[in-house]
Coordinates of C-alpha atoms in Angstrom, one line a residue:
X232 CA -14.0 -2.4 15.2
X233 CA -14.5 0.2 12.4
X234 CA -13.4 4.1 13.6
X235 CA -15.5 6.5 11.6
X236 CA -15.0 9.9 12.7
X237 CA -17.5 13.1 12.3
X238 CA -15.9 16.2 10.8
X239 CA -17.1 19.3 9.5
X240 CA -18.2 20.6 6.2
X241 CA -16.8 24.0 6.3
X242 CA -14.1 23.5 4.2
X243 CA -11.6 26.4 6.3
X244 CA -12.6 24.5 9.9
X245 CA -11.7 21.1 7.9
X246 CA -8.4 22.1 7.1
X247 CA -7.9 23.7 10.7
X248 CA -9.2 20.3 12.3
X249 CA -6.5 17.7 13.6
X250 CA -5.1 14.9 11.1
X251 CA -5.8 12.4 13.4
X252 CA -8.7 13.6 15.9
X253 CA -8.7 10.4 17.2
X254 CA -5.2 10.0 18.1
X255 CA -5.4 13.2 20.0
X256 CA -6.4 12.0 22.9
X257 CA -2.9 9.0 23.2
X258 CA 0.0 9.5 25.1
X259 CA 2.9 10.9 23.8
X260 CA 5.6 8.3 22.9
X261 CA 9.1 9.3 22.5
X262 CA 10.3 9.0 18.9
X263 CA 13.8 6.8 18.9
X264 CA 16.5 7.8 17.0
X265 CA 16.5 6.6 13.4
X266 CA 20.1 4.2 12.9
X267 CA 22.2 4.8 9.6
X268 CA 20.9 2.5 7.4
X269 CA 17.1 3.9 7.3
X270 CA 18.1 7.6 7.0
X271 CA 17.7 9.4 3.7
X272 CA 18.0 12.5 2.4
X273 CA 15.1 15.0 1.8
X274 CA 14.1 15.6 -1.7
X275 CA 16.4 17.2 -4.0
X276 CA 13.7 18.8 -6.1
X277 CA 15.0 17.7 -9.4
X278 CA 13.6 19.4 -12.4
X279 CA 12.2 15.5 -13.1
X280 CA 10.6 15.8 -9.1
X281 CA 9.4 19.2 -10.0
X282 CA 7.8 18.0 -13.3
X283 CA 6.0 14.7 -11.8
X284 CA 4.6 17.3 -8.8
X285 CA 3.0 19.3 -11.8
X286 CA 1.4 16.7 -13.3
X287 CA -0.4 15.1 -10.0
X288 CA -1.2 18.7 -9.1
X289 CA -2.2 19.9 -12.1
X290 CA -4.7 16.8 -12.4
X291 CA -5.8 17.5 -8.7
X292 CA -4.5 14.0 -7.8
X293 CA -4.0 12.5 -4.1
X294 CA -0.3 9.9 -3.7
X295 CA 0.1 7.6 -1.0
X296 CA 4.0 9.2 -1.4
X297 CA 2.3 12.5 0.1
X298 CA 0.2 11.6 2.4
X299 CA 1.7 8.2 4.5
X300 CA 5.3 10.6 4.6
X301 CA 6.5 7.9 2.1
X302 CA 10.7 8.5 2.7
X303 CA 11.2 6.5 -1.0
X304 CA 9.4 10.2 -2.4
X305 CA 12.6 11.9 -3.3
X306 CA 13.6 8.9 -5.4
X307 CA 10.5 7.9 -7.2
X308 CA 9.3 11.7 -7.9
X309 CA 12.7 12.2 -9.3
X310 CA 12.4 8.9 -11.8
X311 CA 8.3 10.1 -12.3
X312 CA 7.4 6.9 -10.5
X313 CA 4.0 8.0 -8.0
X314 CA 1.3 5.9 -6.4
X315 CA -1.9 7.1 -7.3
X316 CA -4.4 7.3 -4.2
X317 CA -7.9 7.3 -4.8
X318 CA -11.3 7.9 -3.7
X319 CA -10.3 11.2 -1.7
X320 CA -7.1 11.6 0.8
X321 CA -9.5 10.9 4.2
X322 CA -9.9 7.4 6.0
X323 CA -12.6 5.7 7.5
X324 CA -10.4 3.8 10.1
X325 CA -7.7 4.6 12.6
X326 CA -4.9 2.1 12.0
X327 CA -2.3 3.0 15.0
X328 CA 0.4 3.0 12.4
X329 CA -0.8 5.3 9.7
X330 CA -0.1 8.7 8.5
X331 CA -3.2 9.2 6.3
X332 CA -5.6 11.5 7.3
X333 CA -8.8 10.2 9.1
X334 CA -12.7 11.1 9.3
X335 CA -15.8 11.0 7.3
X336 CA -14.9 11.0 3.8
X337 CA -16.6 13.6 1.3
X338 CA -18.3 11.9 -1.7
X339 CA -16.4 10.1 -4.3
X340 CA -15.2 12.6 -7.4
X341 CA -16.8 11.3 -10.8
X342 CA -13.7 12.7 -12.7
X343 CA -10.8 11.1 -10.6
X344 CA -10.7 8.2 -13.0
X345 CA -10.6 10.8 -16.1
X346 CA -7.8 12.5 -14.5
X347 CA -5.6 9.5 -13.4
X348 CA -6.0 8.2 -16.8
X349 CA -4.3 11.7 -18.1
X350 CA -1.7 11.8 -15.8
X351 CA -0.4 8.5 -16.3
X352 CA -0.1 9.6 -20.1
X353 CA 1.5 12.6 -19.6
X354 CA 4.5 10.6 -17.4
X355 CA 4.8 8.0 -19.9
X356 CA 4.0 5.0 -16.9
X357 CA 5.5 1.7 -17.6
X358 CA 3.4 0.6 -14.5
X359 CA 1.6 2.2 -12.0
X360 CA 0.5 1.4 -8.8
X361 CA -3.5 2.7 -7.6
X362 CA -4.1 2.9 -4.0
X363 CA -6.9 4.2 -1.6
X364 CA -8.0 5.1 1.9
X365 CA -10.4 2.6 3.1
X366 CA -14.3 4.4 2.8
X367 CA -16.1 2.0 5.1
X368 CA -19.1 4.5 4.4
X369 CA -19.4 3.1 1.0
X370 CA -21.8 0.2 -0.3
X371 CA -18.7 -1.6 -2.2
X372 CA -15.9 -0.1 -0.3
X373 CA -15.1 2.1 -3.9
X374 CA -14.6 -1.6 -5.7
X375 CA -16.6 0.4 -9.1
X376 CA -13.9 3.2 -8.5
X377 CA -11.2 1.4 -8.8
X378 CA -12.6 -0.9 -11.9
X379 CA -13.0 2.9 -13.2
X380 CA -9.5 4.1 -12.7
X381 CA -8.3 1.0 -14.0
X382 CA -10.3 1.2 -17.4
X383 CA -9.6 4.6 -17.5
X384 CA -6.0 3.7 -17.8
X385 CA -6.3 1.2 -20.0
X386 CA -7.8 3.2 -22.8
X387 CA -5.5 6.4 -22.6
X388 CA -2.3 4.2 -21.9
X389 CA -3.3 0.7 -22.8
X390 CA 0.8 -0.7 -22.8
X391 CA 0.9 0.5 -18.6
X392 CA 1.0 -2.4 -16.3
X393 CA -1.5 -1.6 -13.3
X394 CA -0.7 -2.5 -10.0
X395 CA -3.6 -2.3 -7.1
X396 CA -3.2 -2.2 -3.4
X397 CA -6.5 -2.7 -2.2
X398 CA -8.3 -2.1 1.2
X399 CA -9.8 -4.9 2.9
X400 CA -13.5 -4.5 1.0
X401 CA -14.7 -6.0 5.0
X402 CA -18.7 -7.3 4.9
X403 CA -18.7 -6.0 1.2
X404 CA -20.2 -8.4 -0.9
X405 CA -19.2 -8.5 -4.3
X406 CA -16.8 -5.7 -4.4
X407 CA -13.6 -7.8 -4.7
X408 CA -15.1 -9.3 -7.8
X409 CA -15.7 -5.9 -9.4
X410 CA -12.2 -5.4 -9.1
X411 CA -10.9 -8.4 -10.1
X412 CA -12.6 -8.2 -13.4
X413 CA -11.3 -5.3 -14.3
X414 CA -8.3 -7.2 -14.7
X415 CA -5.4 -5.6 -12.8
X416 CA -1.9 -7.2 -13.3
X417 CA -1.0 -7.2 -10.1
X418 CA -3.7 -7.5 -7.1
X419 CA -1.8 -6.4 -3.6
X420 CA -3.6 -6.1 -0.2
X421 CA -1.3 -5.8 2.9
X422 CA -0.9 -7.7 5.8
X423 CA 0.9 -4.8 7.8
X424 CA 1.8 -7.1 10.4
X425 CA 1.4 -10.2 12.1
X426 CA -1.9 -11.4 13.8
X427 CA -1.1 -10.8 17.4
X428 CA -0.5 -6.9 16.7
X429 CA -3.8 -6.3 15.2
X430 CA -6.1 -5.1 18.0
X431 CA -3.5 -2.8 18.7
X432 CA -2.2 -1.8 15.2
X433 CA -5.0 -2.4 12.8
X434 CA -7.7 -2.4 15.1
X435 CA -10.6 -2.1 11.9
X436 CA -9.4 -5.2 9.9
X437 CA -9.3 -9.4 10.6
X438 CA -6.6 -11.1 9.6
X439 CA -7.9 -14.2 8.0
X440 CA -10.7 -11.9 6.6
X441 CA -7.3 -10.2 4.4
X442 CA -5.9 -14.0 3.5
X443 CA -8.6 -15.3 2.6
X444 CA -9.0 -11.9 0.2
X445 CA -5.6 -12.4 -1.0
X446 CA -6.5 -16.5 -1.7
X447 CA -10.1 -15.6 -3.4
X448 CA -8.1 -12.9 -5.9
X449 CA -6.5 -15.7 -7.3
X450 CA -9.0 -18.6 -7.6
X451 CA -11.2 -15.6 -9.1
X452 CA -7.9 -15.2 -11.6
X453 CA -5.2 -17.6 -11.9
X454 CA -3.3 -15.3 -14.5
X455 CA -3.3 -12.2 -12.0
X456 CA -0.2 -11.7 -9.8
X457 CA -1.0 -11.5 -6.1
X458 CA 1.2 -9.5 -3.5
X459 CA 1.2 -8.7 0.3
X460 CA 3.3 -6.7 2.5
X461 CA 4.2 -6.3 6.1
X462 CA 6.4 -4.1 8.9
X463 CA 8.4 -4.8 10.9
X464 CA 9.5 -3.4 14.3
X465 CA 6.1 -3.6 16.0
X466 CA 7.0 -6.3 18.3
X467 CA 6.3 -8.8 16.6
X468 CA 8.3 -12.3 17.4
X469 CA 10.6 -13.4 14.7
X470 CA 8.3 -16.7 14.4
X471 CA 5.5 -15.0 13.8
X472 CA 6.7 -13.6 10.5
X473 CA 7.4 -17.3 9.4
X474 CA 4.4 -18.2 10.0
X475 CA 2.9 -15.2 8.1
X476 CA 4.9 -16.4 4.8
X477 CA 3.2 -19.8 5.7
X478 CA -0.4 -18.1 5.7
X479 CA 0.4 -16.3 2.8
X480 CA 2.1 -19.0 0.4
X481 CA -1.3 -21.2 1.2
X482 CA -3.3 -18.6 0.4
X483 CA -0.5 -18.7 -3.6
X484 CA 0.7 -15.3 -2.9
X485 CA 3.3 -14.5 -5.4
X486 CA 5.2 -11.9 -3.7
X487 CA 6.0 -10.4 -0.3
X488 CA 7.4 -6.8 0.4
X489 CA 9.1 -7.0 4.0
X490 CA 9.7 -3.1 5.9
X491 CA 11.2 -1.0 8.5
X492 CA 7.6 0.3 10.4
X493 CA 8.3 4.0 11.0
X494 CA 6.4 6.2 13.6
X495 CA 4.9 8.8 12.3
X496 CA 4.3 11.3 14.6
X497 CA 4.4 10.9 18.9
X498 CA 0.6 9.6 18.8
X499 CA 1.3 6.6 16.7
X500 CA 2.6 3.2 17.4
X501 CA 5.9 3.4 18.5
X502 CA 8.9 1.9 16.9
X503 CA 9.2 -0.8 18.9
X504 CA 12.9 -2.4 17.3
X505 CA 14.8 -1.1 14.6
X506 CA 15.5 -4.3 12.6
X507 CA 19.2 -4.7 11.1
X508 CA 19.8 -4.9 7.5
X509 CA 21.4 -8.1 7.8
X510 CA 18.1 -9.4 9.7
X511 CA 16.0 -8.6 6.7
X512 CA 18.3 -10.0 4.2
X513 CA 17.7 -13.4 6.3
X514 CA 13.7 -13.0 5.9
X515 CA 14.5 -12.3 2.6
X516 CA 16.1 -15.9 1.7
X517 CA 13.5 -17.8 4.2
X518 CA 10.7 -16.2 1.8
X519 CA 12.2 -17.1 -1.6
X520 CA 12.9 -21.1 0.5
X521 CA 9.2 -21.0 1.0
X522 CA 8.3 -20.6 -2.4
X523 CA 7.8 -16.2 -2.9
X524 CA 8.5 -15.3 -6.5
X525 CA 9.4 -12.1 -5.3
X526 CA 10.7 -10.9 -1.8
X527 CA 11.5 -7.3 -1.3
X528 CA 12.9 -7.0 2.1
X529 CA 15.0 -3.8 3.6
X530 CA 14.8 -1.3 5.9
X531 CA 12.9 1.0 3.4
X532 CA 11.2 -1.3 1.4
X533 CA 7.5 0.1 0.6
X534 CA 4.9 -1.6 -1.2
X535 CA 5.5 0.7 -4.4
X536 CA 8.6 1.2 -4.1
X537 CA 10.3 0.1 -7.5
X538 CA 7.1 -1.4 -8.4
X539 CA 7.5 -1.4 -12.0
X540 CA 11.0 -3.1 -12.1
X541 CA 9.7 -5.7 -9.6
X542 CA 7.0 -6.3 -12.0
X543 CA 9.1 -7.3 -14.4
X544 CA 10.8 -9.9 -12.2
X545 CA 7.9 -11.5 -11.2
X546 CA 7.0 -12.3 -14.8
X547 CA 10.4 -13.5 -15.4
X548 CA 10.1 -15.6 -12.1
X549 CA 6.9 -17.1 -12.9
X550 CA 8.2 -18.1 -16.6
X551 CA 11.2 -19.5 -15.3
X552 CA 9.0 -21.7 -12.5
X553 CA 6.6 -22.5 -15.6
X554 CA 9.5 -23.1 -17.9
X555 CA 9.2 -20.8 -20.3
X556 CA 10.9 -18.0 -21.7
X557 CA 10.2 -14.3 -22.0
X558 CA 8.9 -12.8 -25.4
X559 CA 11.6 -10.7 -26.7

């Protein structure tokens, strides 16, 4: 089931409207109290923070570190590390566990790519990582957007490494192949969560539909790094998250970011455990046994988070599996 929500036009009633009109109408759920080890501190406002918030305002750019209440923003803003989100800041579906604003999208803007390209020259980007909302309302889910933003990237900055977490591209023929060929170095769609959550959690998406996404990335381009990640604290049962690595590694996905799921607000899914450090460190090892490249796993582990210097482990990681050795 897709959730596409009517808003508006009027841009003063937009802003006045809900963030989620259709989470207005769930319970209230008590918010637990966060343990130690996934508190952080708010934002120090660096000059450096201050600097990278110019430049994404300045270019009239959307971040995922904004709008999904990423805690990892102080840190990355302060090291100009920010995930791009494209093809406008509003969702067509209703995921229980999001934070992203949902409704009817407004049309696509022609210049985003133009002004992603910029920004990512003005901070210098090693690697950057392109997101989006989903925009079910769109022929090819915004596949041409993306191949946009990622040559427009390419031809202002052409040393950045580009990293894309994709939406699902459901019933859209042809998009992931639009993408692909653009030739992203890393492809990454998420899981979120185990298969036995998802009529509750991610209610708009299929599972196998996102494996098999994941598995048809690669046979499309065997060069291209492939990456998934998941929360945890849902209720999901320990086994099932083996048996997600299982699902993924068939599908040869390189590597797997592992999280603390953090309710947003009182109308999202609540936090259903807080999983220990120690707990994650254990998926952590099962993941590299089963064959990962790369596992991120921590309580704050996001799927940009340190993006760029996980990058560069992976490469390392597949040379040594290849046996070869890095250019110097």
């Amino acid at each position: 089931m897709v959730t596409v929500v009517d808003t508006v036009t009027n841009a003063d009633a937009r802003a006045q409207r809900p963030r989620h009109p259709e989470k207005q109408k769930n319970v209230d759920t008590p918010m637990k109290r966060k343990p130690a080890w996934v508190r952080v501190k708010a934002p120090g406002f660096s000059p450096v923070y201050r600097e990278t918030q110019d430049v994404v305002r300045s270019n009239k750019l959307v971040t995922v570190c904004e709008e999904a209440g990423c805690p990892n923003i102080g840190e990355c803003w302060s090291k100009k590390h920010a995930s791009f989100m494209i093809l406008g800041d509003t969702c067509t579906r209703a995921c229980a566990f999001c934070n992203v604003r949902t409704g009817m999208p407004g049309p696509i803007d022609p210049d985003e790519p133009k002004g992603i390209g910029e920004a990512v020259a003005a901070m210098g980007l090693d690697h950057v990582v392109i997101t989006s909302v989903d925009r079910d309302d769109l022929a090819d889910g915004g596949a041409r957007h993306f191949a946009d933003v990622i040559h427009a990237i390419c031809t202002r900055s052409p040393e950045t490494t580009i990293e894309i977490l994709t939406p699902d591209f459901l019933r859209k023929e042809g998009a992931l192949e639009i993408v692909v060929e653009a030739k992203p170095d890393v492809f990454n769609h998420n899981l979120e969560t185990v298969p036995s959550n998802y009529l509750k959690v991610r209610p708009g998406a299929r599972y196998f539909h996102s494996i098999r996404l994941l598995q048809r990335a690669k046979e499309l381009d065997p060069t291209i790094f492939t990456k998934s990640g998941i929360m945890v604290g849902l209720g999901e049962e320990r086994n099932e998250v083996l048996q997600l690595m299982d699902d993924l590694r068939s599908a040869d996905v390189d590597f797997l970011t592992i999280g603390q799921y953090l309710q947003p607000t009182r109308k999202h899914h609540p936090v259903i455990d807080f999983i220990t450090p120690g707990a994650f460190k254990g998926y952590e090892q099962i993941a590299y046994a089963k064959g990962f490249l790369k596992v991120s796993a921590s309580p704050l582990t996001r799927s940009s988070h340190h993006a760029g210097e996980d990058f560069r482990d992976l490469k390392a990681a597949r040379l040594a599996r290849d046996g070869k050795t890095a250019k110097a």
